[in-house]
Coordinates of C-alpha atoms in Angstrom, one line a residue:
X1 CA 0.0 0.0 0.0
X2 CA 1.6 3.4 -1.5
X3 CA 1.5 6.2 0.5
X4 CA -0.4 9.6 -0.6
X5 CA 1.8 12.6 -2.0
X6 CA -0.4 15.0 -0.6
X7 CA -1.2 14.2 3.1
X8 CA 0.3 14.9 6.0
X9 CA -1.3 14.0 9.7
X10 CA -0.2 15.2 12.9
X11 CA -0.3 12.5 16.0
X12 CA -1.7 13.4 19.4
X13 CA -1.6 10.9 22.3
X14 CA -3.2 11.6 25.5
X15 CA -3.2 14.9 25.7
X16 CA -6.5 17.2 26.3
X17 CA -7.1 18.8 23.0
X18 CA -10.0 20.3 24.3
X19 CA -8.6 22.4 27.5
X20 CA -5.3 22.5 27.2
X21 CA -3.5 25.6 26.3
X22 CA -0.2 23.9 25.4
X23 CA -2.0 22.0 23.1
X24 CA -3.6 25.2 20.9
X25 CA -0.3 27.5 21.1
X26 CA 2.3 24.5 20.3
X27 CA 0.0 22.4 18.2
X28 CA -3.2 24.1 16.7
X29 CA -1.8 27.7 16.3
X30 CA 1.3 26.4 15.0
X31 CA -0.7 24.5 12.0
X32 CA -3.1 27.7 11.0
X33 CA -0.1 29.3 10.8
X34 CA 1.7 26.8 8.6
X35 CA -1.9 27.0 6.2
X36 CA -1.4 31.0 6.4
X37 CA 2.0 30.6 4.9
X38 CA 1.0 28.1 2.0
X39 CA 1.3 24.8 3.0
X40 CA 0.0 22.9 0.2
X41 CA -0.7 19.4 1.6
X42 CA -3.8 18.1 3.2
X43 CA -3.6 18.3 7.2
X44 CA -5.3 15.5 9.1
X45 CA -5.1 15.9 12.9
X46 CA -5.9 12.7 15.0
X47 CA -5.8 12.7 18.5
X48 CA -5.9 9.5 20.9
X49 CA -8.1 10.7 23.7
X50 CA -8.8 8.9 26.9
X51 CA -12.7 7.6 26.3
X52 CA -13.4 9.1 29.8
X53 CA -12.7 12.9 28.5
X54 CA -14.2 11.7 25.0
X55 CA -17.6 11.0 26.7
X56 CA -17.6 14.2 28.8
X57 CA -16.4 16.7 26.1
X58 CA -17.8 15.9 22.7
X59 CA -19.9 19.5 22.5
X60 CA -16.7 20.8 23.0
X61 CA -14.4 18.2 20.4
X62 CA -17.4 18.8 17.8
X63 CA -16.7 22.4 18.3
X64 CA -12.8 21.9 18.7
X65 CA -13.6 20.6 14.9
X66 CA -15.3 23.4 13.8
X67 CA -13.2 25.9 14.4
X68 CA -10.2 24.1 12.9
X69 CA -12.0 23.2 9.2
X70 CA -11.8 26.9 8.9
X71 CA -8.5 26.7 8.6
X72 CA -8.8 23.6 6.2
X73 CA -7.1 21.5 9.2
X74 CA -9.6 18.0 10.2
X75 CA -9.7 16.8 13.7
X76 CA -10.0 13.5 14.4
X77 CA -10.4 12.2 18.2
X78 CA -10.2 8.0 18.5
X79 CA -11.1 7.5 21.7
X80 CA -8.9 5.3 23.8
X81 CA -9.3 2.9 27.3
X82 CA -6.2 4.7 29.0
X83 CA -5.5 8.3 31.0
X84 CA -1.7 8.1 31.1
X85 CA -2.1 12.1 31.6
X86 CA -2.4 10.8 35.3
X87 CA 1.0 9.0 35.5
X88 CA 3.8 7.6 33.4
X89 CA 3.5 4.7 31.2
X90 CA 5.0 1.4 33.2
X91 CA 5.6 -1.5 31.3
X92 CA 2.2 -3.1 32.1
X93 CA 0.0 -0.3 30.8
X94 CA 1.9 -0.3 27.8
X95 CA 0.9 -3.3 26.5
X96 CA -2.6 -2.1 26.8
X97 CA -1.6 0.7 25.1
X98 CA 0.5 -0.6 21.8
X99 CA -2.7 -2.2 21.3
X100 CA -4.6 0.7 20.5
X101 CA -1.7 2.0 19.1
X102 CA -1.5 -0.2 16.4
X103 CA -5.4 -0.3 16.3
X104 CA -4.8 3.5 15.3
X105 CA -2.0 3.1 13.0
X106 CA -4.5 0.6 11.0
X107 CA -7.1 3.1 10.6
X108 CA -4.4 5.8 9.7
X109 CA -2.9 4.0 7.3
X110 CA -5.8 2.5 5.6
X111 CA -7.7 6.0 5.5
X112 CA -5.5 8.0 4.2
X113 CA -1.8 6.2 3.3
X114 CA 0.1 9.5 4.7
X115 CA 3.1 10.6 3.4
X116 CA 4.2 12.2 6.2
X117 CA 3.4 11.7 9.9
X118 CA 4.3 14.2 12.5
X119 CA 4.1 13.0 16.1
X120 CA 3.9 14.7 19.7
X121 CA 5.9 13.1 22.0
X122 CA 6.7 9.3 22.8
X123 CA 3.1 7.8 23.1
X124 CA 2.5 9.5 19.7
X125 CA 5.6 8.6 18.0
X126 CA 4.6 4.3 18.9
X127 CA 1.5 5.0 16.6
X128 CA 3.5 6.8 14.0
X129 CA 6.3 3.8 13.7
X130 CA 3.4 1.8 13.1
X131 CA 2.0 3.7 9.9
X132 CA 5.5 3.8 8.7
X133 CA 6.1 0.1 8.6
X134 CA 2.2 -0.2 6.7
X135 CA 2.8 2.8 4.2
X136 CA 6.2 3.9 4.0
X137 CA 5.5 7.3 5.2
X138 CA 8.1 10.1 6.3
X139 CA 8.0 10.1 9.8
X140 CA 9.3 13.6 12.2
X141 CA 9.7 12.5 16.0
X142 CA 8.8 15.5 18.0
X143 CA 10.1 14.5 21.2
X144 CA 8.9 17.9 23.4
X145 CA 11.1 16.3 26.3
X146 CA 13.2 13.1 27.2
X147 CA 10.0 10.9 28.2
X148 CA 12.1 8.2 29.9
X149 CA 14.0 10.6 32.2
X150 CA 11.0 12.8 33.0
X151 CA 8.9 9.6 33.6
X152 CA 11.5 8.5 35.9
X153 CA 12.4 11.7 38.0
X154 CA 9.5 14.7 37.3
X155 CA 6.8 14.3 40.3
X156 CA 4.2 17.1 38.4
X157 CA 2.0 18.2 35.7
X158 CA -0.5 16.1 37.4
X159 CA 1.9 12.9 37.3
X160 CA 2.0 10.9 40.4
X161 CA 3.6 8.0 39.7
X162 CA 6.7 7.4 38.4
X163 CA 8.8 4.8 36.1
X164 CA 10.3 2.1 38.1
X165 CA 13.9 0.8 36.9
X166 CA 12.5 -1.9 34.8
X167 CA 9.9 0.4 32.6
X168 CA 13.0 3.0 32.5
X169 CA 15.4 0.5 30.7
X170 CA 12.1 -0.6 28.4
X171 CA 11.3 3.1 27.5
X172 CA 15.3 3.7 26.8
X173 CA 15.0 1.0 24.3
X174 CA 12.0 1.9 22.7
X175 CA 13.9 5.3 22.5
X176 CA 16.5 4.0 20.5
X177 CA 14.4 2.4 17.9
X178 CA 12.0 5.3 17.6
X179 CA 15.5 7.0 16.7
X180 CA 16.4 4.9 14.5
X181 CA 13.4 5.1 12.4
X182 CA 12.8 8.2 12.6
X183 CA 13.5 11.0 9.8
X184 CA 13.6 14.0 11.5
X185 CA 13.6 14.3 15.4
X186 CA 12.7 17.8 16.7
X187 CA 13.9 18.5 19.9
X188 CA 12.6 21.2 22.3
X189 CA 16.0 23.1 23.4
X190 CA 19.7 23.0 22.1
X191 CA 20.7 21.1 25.2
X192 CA 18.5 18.4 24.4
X193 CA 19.8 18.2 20.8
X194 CA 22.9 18.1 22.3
X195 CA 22.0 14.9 25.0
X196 CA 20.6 12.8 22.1
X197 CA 23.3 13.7 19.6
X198 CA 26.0 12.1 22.4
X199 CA 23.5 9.4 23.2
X200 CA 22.5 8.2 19.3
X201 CA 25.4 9.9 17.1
X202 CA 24.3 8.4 13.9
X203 CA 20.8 10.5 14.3
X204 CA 23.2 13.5 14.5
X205 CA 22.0 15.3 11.2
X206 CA 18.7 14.3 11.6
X207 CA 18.4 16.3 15.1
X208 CA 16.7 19.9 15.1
X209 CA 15.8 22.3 17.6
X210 CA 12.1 23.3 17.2
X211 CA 11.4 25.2 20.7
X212 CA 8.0 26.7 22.2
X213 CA 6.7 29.0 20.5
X214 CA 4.5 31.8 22.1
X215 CA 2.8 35.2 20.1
X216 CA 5.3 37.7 20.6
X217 CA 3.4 41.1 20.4
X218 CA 4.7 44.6 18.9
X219 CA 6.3 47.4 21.1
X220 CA 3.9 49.5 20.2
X221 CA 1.1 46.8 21.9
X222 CA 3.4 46.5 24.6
X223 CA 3.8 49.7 25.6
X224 CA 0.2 50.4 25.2
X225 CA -0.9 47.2 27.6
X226 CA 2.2 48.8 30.3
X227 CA -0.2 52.2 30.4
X228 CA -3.0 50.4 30.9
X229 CA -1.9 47.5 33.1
X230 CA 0.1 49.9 35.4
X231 CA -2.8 52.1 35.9
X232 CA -5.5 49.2 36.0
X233 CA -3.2 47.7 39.2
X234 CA -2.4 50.9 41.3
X235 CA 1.0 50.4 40.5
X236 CA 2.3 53.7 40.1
X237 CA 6.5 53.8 40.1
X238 CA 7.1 50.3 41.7
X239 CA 9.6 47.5 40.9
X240 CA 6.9 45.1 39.4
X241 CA 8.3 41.9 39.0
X242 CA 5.9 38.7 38.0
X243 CA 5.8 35.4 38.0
X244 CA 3.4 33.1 35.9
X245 CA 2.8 29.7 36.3
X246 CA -0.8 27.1 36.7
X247 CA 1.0 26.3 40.3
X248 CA 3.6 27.8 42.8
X249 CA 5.9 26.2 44.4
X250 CA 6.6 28.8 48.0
X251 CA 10.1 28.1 48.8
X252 CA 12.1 28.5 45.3
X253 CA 9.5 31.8 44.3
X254 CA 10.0 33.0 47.9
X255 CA 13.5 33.0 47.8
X256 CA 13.8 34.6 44.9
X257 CA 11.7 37.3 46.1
X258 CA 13.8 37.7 49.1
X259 CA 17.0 38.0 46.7
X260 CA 15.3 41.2 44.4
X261 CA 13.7 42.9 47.5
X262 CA 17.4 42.8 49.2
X263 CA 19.2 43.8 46.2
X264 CA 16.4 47.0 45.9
X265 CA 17.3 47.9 49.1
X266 CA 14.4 50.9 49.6
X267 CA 13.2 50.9 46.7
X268 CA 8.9 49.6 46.6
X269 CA 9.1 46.1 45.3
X270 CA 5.5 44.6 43.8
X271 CA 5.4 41.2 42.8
X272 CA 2.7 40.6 40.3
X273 CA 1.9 36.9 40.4
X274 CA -0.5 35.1 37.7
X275 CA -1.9 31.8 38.6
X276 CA -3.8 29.8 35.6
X277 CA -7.5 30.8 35.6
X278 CA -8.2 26.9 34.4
X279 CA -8.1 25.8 38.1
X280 CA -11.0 24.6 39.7
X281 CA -9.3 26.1 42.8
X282 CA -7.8 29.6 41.2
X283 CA -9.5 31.8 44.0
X284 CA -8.5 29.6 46.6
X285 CA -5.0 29.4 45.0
X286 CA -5.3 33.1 44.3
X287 CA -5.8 33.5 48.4
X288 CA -3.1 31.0 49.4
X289 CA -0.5 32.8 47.1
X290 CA -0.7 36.0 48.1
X291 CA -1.1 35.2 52.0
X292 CA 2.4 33.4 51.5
X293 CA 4.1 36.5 49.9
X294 CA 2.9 39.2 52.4
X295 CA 3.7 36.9 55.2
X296 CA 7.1 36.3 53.4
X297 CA 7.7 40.1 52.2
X298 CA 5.4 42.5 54.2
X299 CA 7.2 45.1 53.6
X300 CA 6.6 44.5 49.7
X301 CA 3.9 44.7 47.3
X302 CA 1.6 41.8 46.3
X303 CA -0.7 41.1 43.2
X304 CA -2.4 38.0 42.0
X305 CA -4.1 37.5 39.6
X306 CA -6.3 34.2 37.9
X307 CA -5.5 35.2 33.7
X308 CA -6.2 33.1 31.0
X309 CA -3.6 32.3 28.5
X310 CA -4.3 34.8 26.0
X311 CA -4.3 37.4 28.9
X312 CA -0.6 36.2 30.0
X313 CA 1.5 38.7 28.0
X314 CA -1.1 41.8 28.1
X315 CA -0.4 41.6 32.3
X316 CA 3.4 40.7 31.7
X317 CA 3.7 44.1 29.8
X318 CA 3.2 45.9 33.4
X319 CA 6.0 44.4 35.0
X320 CA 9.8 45.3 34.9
X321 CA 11.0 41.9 35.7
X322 CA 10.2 38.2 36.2
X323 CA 11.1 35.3 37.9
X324 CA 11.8 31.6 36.8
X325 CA 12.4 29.8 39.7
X326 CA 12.6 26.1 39.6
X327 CA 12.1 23.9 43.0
X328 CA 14.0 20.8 43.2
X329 CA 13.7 18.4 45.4
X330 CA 17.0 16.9 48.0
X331 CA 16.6 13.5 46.2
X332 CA 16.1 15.0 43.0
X333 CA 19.2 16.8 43.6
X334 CA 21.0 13.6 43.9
X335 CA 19.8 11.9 40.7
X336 CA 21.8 11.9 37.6
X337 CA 18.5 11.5 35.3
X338 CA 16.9 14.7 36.8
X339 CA 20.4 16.9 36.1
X340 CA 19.9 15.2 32.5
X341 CA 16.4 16.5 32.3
X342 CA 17.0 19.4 33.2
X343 CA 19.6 20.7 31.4
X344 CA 17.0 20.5 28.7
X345 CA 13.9 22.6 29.9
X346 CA 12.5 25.4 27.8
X347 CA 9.1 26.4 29.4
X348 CA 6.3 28.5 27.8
X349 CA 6.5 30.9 30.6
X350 CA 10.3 31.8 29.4
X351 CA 9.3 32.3 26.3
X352 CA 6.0 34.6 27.2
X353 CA 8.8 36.7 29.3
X354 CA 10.8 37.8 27.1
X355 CA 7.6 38.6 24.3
X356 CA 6.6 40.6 26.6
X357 CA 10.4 42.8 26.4
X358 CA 11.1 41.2 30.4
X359 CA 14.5 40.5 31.3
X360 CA 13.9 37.2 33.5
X361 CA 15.9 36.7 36.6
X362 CA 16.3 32.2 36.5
X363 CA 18.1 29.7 38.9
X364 CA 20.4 27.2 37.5
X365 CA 17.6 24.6 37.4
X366 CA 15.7 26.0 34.6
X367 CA 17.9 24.7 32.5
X368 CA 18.1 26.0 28.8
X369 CA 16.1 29.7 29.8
X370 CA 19.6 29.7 32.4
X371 CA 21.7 28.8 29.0
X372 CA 20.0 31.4 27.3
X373 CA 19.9 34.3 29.7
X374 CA 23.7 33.7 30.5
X375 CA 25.0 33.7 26.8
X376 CA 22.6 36.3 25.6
X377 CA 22.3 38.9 28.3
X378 CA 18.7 38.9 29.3
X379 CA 18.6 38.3 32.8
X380 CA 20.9 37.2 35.9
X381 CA 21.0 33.1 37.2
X382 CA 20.6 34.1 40.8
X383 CA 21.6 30.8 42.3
X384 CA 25.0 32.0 41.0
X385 CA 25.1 35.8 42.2
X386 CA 25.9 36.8 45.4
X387 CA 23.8 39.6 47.1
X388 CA 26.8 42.5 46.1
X389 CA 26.6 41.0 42.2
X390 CA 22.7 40.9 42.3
X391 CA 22.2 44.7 43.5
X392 CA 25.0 45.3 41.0
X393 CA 23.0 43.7 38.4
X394 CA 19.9 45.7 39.5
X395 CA 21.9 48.6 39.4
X396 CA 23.4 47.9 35.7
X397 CA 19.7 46.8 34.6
X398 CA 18.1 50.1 35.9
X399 CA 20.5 52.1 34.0
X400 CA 19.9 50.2 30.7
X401 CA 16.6 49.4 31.0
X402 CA 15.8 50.3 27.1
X403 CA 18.2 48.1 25.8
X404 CA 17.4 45.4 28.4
X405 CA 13.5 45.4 27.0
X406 CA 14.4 45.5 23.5
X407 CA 17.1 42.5 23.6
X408 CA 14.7 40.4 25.4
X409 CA 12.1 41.1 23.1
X410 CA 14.1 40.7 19.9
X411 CA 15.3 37.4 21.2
X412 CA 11.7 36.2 21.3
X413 CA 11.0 37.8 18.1
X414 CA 13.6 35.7 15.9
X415 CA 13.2 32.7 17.9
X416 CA 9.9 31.9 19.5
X417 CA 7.7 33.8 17.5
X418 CA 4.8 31.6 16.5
X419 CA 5.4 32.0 12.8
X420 CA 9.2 31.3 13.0
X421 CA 8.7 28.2 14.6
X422 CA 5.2 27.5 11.6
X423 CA 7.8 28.4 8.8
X424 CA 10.6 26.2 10.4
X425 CA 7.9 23.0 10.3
X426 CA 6.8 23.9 6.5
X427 CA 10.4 23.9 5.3
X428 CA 10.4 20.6 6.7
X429 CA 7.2 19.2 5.8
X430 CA 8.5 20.4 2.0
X431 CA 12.1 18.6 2.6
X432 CA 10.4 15.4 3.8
X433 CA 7.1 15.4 1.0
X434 CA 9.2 15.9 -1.8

């Protein structure tokens, strides 16, 4: 069975395509964008879905669907008997799993004979492999972040339960042959480029980086949401520094906290913190965050705020700085797979930062935003600055603000700007049809 020229389908496994955000900035924004710049093929979009979310959003897949035929994009949801977004996938469940996999890959590869077959993340990538031994088709691995590791070491994101050794070693060899097979393997930071290319060198030219991607607004925008954000907030001549994230962790936000409101010396410090407005808890989180902080820093300034997504930025354009802290844990600390891990991290709210012209103020934990903000100028890795270097970083900052903003936005602008990342996957849907 020949595959089709003109086809192309992009794999989902797991993954909410109805609530998350990730899933329309990194996935469905990416693709309209790729149809605004002239992709010529015909984009399927199948998602395996756990059949409990399947039953209890189809209003909202139906109109999920809707809105992406505009764009000539189709959405198909299969629904599977599995919610791995619950916990990492152990040798036992993923037997149950490569079942329906390969039930998938059937239907795929029967339907439509793709040429190409872009897949997000591991779980996606075993459905993939599958159409590619039917069909033949070109096949892009986009790994988003080292699933074995993470599964073995990363307690969050809703995960509770972790790989054991056994389903470690099993996921590393899966790895390898995914690797093997693969024609292109997109990788979410340079760091993690750089882990995979020591681990498989003969994938070496077949390794790019294809990071987050995030809307990166113009100055003018930006300088109009400051007005209006300061004013909206009471937030007159402050030090606004934010933070953004779905959840909080106290002790490595605190602490960073502590570091800026020491190095400002007398100068009014506000921290603008906004917590995800998805949470069925958001004004009980909104309560708990803000009680921490003012206990913490009473002698500071504290805002928070629930904001949706496509708010993020808007609010970001108030502060001055913002923070990136990243808790570890003591055994964490001591594990050779979490350092691996994270040297390769890349988060969304890194990228958002700097759209919004922030310089971002990181500890050595957050991994490629540290590599980034150390080689490129646009922050300070406070885990590594003692309090004299951080108040003289404060001081040089103030005194340069302008070209502080504008290098943190430009570095968004060529790099995680929603349609440099689209163009980056069309040049390579073009390499990999023809």
């Amino acid at each position: 069975m020949a595959a089709s020229a003109s086809t192309a389908v992009y794999l989902i496994a797991v993954e909410d395509v109805v609530q998350s955000p990730l899933i329309r900035s990194q996935v469905f924004d990416v693709l309209r964008a790729m149809r605004a710049q002239g992709a010529s093929w015909r984009q399927e979009v199948v998602a395996l879905y756990p059949i409990v979310n399947w039953l209890r959003y189809g209003r909202r897949l139906r109109a999920r669907r809707d809105e992406l035929a505009q764009a000539g994009i189709a959405l198909h949801v299969l629904p599977i008997f599995f919610l791995t977004r619950h916990f990492y996938m152990s040798r036992s469940w993923l037997a149950l799993y490569r079942l329906q996999a390969r039930l998938a890959a059937a239907w795929i590869a029967r339907r439509w004979r793709p040429a190409l077959v872009h897949c997000r993340s591991y779980p996606a990538m075993l459905v993939g492999d599958d159409v590619k031994r039917l069909v033949g088709s070109r096949l892009i691995f986009d790994t988003r972040a080292l699933y074995p590791e993470e599964g073995a070491v990363r307690l969050d994101s809703g995960k509770s339960i972790l790989l054991d050794d056994l389903s470690f070693a099993t996921w590393k060899q899966i790895e390898a042959g995914l690797i093997r097979r693969a024609d292109a393997i997109a990788c979410v930071s340079q760091p993690m480029a750089d882990i995979l290319a020591e681990q498989y060198p003969e994938a070496r030219d077949r390794l790019l980086v294809a990071p987050t991607c995030t809307p990166v607004p113009t100055p003018d925008a930006l300088a109009a949401w400051r007005s209006q954000t300061r004013a909206d907030l009471a937030l007159a001549d402050q030090l606004v520094v934010a933070y953004a994230g779905s959840w909080f962790d106290p002790a490595s936000t605190l602490a960073l906290f502590r570091q800026v409101q020491a190095a400002a010396g007398a100068a009014p410090c506000h921290f603008l913190l906004l917590v995800s407005s998805r949470s069925g808890e958001a004004d009980a989180m909104q309560s708990r965050v803000a009680a921490a902080v003012r206990e913490a820093l009473p002698q500071s300034g504290c805002t928070v705020l629930a904001a949706r997504p496509a708010d993020v930025v808007r609010y970001l354009a108030g502060a001055d700085l913002a923070v990136l802290p990243i808790g570890v844990s003591e055994q964490a600390r001591r594990t050779a797979r979490f350092h691996l891990l994270a040297r390769t991290i890349l988060s969304v709210k890194f990228t958002e930062y700097l759209a919004a012209g922030l310089p971002v103020l990181v500890n050595r934990w957050a991994g490629a935003a540290a590599d980034i903000v150390r080689q490129h100028d646009l922050g300070i890795v406070s885990d590594e600055a003692s309090p004299d270097e951080m108040a003289a970083w404060l001081a040089r900052w103030q005194a340069q603000r302008a070209d502080f903003s504008a290098r943190a936005w430009r570095f968004a602008r060529e790099h995680f700007a929603l349609d440099v990342l689209a163009a980056q996957y069309r040049e390579l849907y073009h390499r990999l049809l023809s």
